[in-house]
Amino acid sequence: MEETRYSITELAEEFGVTSRTIRFYEDKGLVSPEREGLTRVYSRSDRARLKLILRGRRLGFSLQDMKKMIELYDPSQGSMDQLKFTLQKCEDQLAKLKSQRTDINEAISELEQGIRDLKEYKDKGPAEMNSQKLKLA
Amino acid sequence: MEETRYSITELAEEFGVTSRTIRFYEDKGLVSPEREGLTRVYSRSDRARLKLILRGRRLGFSLQDMKKMIELYDPSQGSMDQLKFTLQKCEDQLAKLKSQRTDINEAISELEQGIRDLKEYKDKGPAEMNSQKLKLA
DNA sequence: ATTGTAATTGACGTTTACGTAAACGTCAAT
DNA sequence: ATTGACGTTTACGTAAACGTCAATTACAAT
């Protein structure tokens, strides 16, 4: 089995982040690559972790959450507790996202209405507009 | 005409923010209530501004943006420039929100799938699962 | 006058996810 | 021997939108 090795810049480019970011994750205890002298050498599993982290980030998880969840995939066995933890976090996050989506949808509606009003105000002039329509007091 | 007057805590409670927040907005030049000695006294128009600010916040505008946009409703006339500025900001923000919504929708789908996989993994046990399904490398 | 309640100010803390700068080491290639 | 590209560390900076705290006043009621 070839030992696949990655450099920090290699992974940074592949995942579209800066090497600073990857080092930052290491600081937070999310990855711990080997060292050859000072240079970091990433294994295939390090790369997988990284991928997972970035995926979690896209889904809106905090790095702390990711740290705990990622332990599910460690050399050790995926214990039931870890599994439950991850599942719970996922469901929490799902709820959060859905709530956010609701908020955003409302904001979009309000904005769209606002834009319509503003355009009308611009075209017809302030004269024949009642300020109520612009949602003022 | 009665001069309606509000205290800082009154408004804070009405709008569900802390008085610190309101003072913070003042710091940023978003409201400038009268003073009686040191005490802030808010007028009906101050209250309207505040309402507008909070509304903007809900819609995801920055305080800076709100500051500029809010001048539209100043004693001075709502100049065409201000109107255009506001309209532009609204459209920018609308675009931002729509893009966010897309991201969130994708995240929700991914999460829902992930949750399904995790549950399956939990029930059927690790044995008959291929790790690919859990999106690992 | 004292107690209590509110308000004020200023300064520093918080959170998240990094960016940036300084100053230096390493290594391959020329 | 030098150049260039990359790497390292430490430490401080950034952005937003406040929160928290402490010290100080102000004012109202007792």
XYZ file of C-alpha atoms (C1' of nucleotides) in Angstrom:
334
model
C 0.000 0.000 0.000
C 1.458 3.324 -1.010
C 1.409 5.876 1.719
C -0.303 8.764 0.088
C 1.131 12.040 1.310
C -0.123 15.538 0.904
C 1.465 18.865 1.580
C -0.406 21.691 3.180
C -0.557 23.761 0.002
C -1.669 20.787 -1.986
C -4.667 20.296 0.256
C -5.273 24.012 0.499
C -5.533 24.250 -3.259
C -7.638 21.159 -3.602
C -10.153 22.403 -1.083
C -10.003 26.028 -1.967
C -8.835 27.316 1.378
C -5.602 28.952 2.448
C -2.909 27.043 4.224
C -3.456 29.410 7.088
C -6.911 27.998 7.458
C -5.627 24.458 7.655
C -3.090 25.418 10.270
C -5.850 27.166 12.138
C -7.837 23.951 12.226
C -4.812 22.205 13.616
C -4.627 24.843 16.303
C -8.170 23.949 17.215
C -7.298 20.295 17.375
C -9.226 19.236 14.289
C -6.318 17.704 12.412
C -2.898 16.572 13.549
C -0.708 15.742 10.593
C 2.656 14.103 10.924
C 5.760 16.204 10.893
C 8.935 15.832 9.002
C 11.035 18.328 10.779
C 8.739 21.295 10.827
C 6.885 20.451 7.675
C 3.411 19.042 7.946
C 2.716 15.844 6.086
C -0.906 14.873 5.634
C -2.103 11.318 5.239
C -5.158 10.127 3.341
C -7.111 10.090 6.561
C -6.027 13.615 7.387
C -7.335 14.608 4.020
C -10.633 12.900 4.769
C -10.923 14.746 8.043
C -10.282 17.989 6.303
C -12.905 17.216 3.751
C -15.343 16.452 6.514
C -14.537 19.644 8.327
C -15.113 21.724 5.240
C -18.310 19.909 4.569
C -19.460 20.628 8.101
C -18.580 24.240 7.678
C -20.731 24.421 4.575
C -23.556 22.992 6.604
C -23.125 25.639 9.240
C -21.585 23.608 12.047
C -19.157 25.253 14.401
C -15.596 24.014 14.517
C -16.239 22.854 18.043
C -19.123 20.718 16.921
C -17.052 19.349 14.101
C -14.309 18.448 16.500
C -16.628 16.320 18.566
C -18.395 14.813 15.605
C -15.223 13.984 13.792
C -14.152 11.669 16.525
C -16.795 9.332 15.186
C -14.450 8.499 12.373
C -11.358 7.988 14.451
C -9.219 4.858 14.506
C -11.299 3.853 17.514
C -14.719 2.355 16.955
C -17.653 4.584 16.233
C -19.272 4.238 19.610
C -23.015 4.519 20.003
C -22.628 7.687 22.010
C -20.708 9.429 19.298
C -23.259 8.345 16.776
C -26.070 9.688 18.882
C -24.208 12.907 19.451
C -23.685 13.422 15.773
C -27.241 12.590 14.947
C -28.458 15.026 17.553
C -26.185 17.775 16.266
C -27.401 17.150 12.766
C -30.987 17.410 13.791
C -30.304 20.555 15.773
C -28.551 22.076 12.824
C -31.322 21.039 10.500
C -33.829 22.787 12.721
C -31.643 25.864 12.831
C -31.350 25.949 9.079
C -35.051 25.549 8.570
C -35.728 28.361 10.951
C -33.180 30.475 9.145
C -34.820 29.682 5.880
C -38.124 30.877 7.240
C -36.537 34.102 8.413
C -34.859 34.617 5.096
C -38.026 33.966 3.179
C -39.816 36.543 5.260
C -37.012 39.007 4.750
C -37.118 38.405 1.023
C -40.829 39.063 0.878
C -40.493 42.218 2.895
C -37.634 43.416 0.766
C -39.450 42.691 -2.449
C -42.433 44.637 -1.228
C -40.159 47.437 -0.076
C -38.495 47.618 -3.439
C -41.842 47.823 -5.172
C -42.848 50.667 -2.892
C -39.620 52.510 -3.397
C -39.946 52.271 -7.155
C -43.482 53.518 -7.038
C -42.396 56.361 -4.812
C -39.613 57.199 -7.229
C -41.914 57.188 -10.263
C -45.047 58.783 -8.980
C -43.267 61.199 -6.760
C -43.646 61.758 -3.051
C -46.789 63.839 -3.544
C -49.382 61.167 -4.017
C -47.833 58.643 -1.705
C -48.861 58.131 1.836
C -45.880 57.550 3.994
C -47.595 54.605 5.595
C -46.766 52.612 2.569
C -43.088 53.100 3.245
C -43.674 51.560 6.645
C -42.876 54.601 8.718
C -44.572 55.801 11.819
C -50.259 67.994 19.969
C -48.918 65.988 22.833
C -45.239 65.467 22.695
C -44.965 61.761 23.069
C -41.891 60.869 25.053
C -40.194 57.586 25.557
C -37.496 56.493 27.932
C -34.700 54.241 26.853
C -35.946 51.265 28.833
C -39.436 51.766 27.511
C -38.231 51.475 23.943
C -35.846 48.703 24.818
C -38.687 46.647 26.205
C -41.034 47.452 23.382
C -38.532 46.347 20.768
C -37.014 43.525 22.704
C -33.478 44.844 22.857
C -31.345 46.004 25.754
C -30.836 49.669 26.487
C -27.189 49.075 25.852
C -28.064 48.261 22.294
C -29.922 51.508 21.859
C -27.050 53.477 23.285
C -24.774 51.600 20.969
C -26.845 52.734 18.021
C -26.534 56.271 19.254
C -22.786 55.800 19.417
C -22.902 54.846 15.781
C -24.914 57.927 14.964
C -28.158 56.141 14.165
C -30.316 57.959 16.688
C -29.798 61.168 18.606
C -32.444 61.602 21.250
C -32.869 64.779 23.248
C -31.354 65.034 26.666
C -32.774 66.176 29.895
C -29.651 66.470 31.908
C -27.997 63.187 31.151
C -31.159 61.263 30.573
C -32.136 60.404 27.030
C -35.612 61.357 25.937
C -36.912 59.815 22.748
C -39.493 61.414 20.509
C -41.988 59.693 18.275
C -39.638 60.134 15.350
C -36.752 58.673 17.311
C -38.956 55.710 17.977
C -39.682 55.414 14.269
C -36.003 55.497 13.459
C -35.345 52.792 15.972
C -38.103 50.713 14.500
C -36.565 51.161 11.078
C -33.134 50.196 12.313
C -34.410 47.032 13.892
C -36.335 46.236 10.772
C -33.187 46.706 8.736
C -31.339 44.464 11.090
C -33.928 41.765 10.580
C -33.392 42.133 6.861
C -29.669 41.721 7.288
C -28.475 45.243 6.612
C -25.381 46.512 8.341
C -25.679 49.401 10.735
C -23.629 51.463 8.343
C -26.063 50.832 5.557
C -28.932 51.656 7.832
C -27.295 54.897 8.776
C -27.122 56.018 5.201
C -30.546 54.754 4.294
C -32.168 56.273 7.301
C -31.233 59.718 6.163
C -33.893 59.285 3.547
C -36.416 59.987 6.229
C -34.698 62.975 7.722
C -36.204 66.415 8.137
C -34.527 67.265 4.845
C -36.117 66.154 1.615
C -35.734 62.632 0.443
C -33.345 63.397 -2.363
C -33.235 61.278 -5.475
C -29.730 60.127 -4.602
C -30.773 58.824 -1.249
C -33.654 57.051 -2.832
C -31.426 55.450 -5.412
C -28.952 54.478 -2.774
C -31.603 52.800 -0.708
C -33.086 51.052 -3.678
C -29.681 49.767 -4.692
C -28.924 48.543 -1.207
C -32.241 46.778 -1.087
C -31.620 45.029 -4.337
C -28.127 44.036 -3.271
C -29.464 42.672 -0.059
C -32.229 40.852 -1.851
C -29.692 39.150 -4.060
C -27.622 38.237 -1.040
C -30.597 36.735 0.708
C -31.622 34.718 -2.294
C -28.159 33.321 -2.620
C -28.186 32.483 1.064
C -31.472 30.753 0.649
C -30.020 28.601 -2.077
C -27.081 27.673 0.118
C -29.349 26.871 3.003
C -31.616 24.748 0.877
C -28.661 22.738 -0.305
C -27.400 22.354 3.218
C -30.811 21.195 4.353
C -30.943 18.543 1.663
C -27.504 17.305 2.507
C -28.281 17.208 6.176
C -31.521 15.359 5.651
C -29.731 12.771 3.595
C -26.984 12.577 6.188
C -29.494 12.008 8.939
C -31.129 9.229 6.979
C -27.749 7.577 6.519
C -26.839 7.910 10.148
C -30.096 6.338 11.224
C -29.651 3.477 8.857
C -26.135 2.989 10.124
C -27.399 2.976 13.669
C -30.122 0.434 12.960
C -28.487 -1.974 10.587
C -25.112 -1.725 12.237
C -21.788 -0.835 10.736
C -21.310 -4.275 9.232
C -23.469 -4.051 6.178
C -22.843 -0.420 5.437
C -20.324 0.812 3.014
C -18.568 3.820 4.351
C -19.075 5.613 1.072
C -22.574 6.224 2.091
C -21.386 8.279 5.008
C -19.518 10.432 2.580
C -16.027 9.621 3.740
C -12.925 9.069 1.707
C -29.892 62.475 54.879
C -30.232 58.032 53.337
C -31.676 54.343 50.695
C -32.924 52.436 46.496
C -33.556 52.302 41.700
C -32.119 53.834 37.133
C -29.217 55.911 34.174
C -24.747 57.276 32.454
C -20.002 56.647 30.708
C -15.911 54.196 29.360
C -13.371 50.376 28.847
C -12.771 45.909 28.000
C -14.747 41.154 26.732
C -17.161 38.004 23.467
C -17.801 35.149 19.300
C -16.269 33.073 14.805
C -13.067 32.255 11.447
C -9.635 33.475 9.944
C -5.880 37.503 7.917
C -1.500 39.645 8.304
C 3.036 40.798 9.585
C 7.571 39.849 11.282
C 11.389 37.289 11.181
C 13.315 33.292 10.137
C 14.189 28.087 8.353
C 14.472 24.672 4.396
C 15.272 22.899 0.149
C 15.827 22.266 -4.758
C 17.724 24.296 -8.570
C 20.812 27.207 -10.774
C 26.398 30.786 -3.203
C 22.281 32.516 -4.257
C 17.690 32.807 -5.674
C 12.905 31.670 -5.264
C 9.280 29.244 -3.538
C 7.630 27.467 0.079
C 7.461 26.497 5.027
C 7.581 27.700 10.179
C 6.392 30.313 14.625
C 4.369 33.943 17.534
C 1.462 37.355 18.130
C -1.553 40.847 17.131
C -5.522 42.605 13.934
C -10.161 42.324 11.833
C -15.294 42.577 11.432
C -20.128 42.925 13.620
C -22.924 43.738 17.046
C -23.340 43.971 20.945
C -22.556 42.184 26.400
C -20.566 42.990 30.783
C -18.589 45.410 34.272
C -17.246 49.116 37.184
C -17.392 53.530 38.737
C -20.116 57.457 38.964
C -24.428 60.269 38.950
C -29.123 61.467 39.166
C -33.315 61.532 40.967
C -37.312 59.932 43.696
C -39.096 58.353 47.886
C -38.703 57.685 52.693
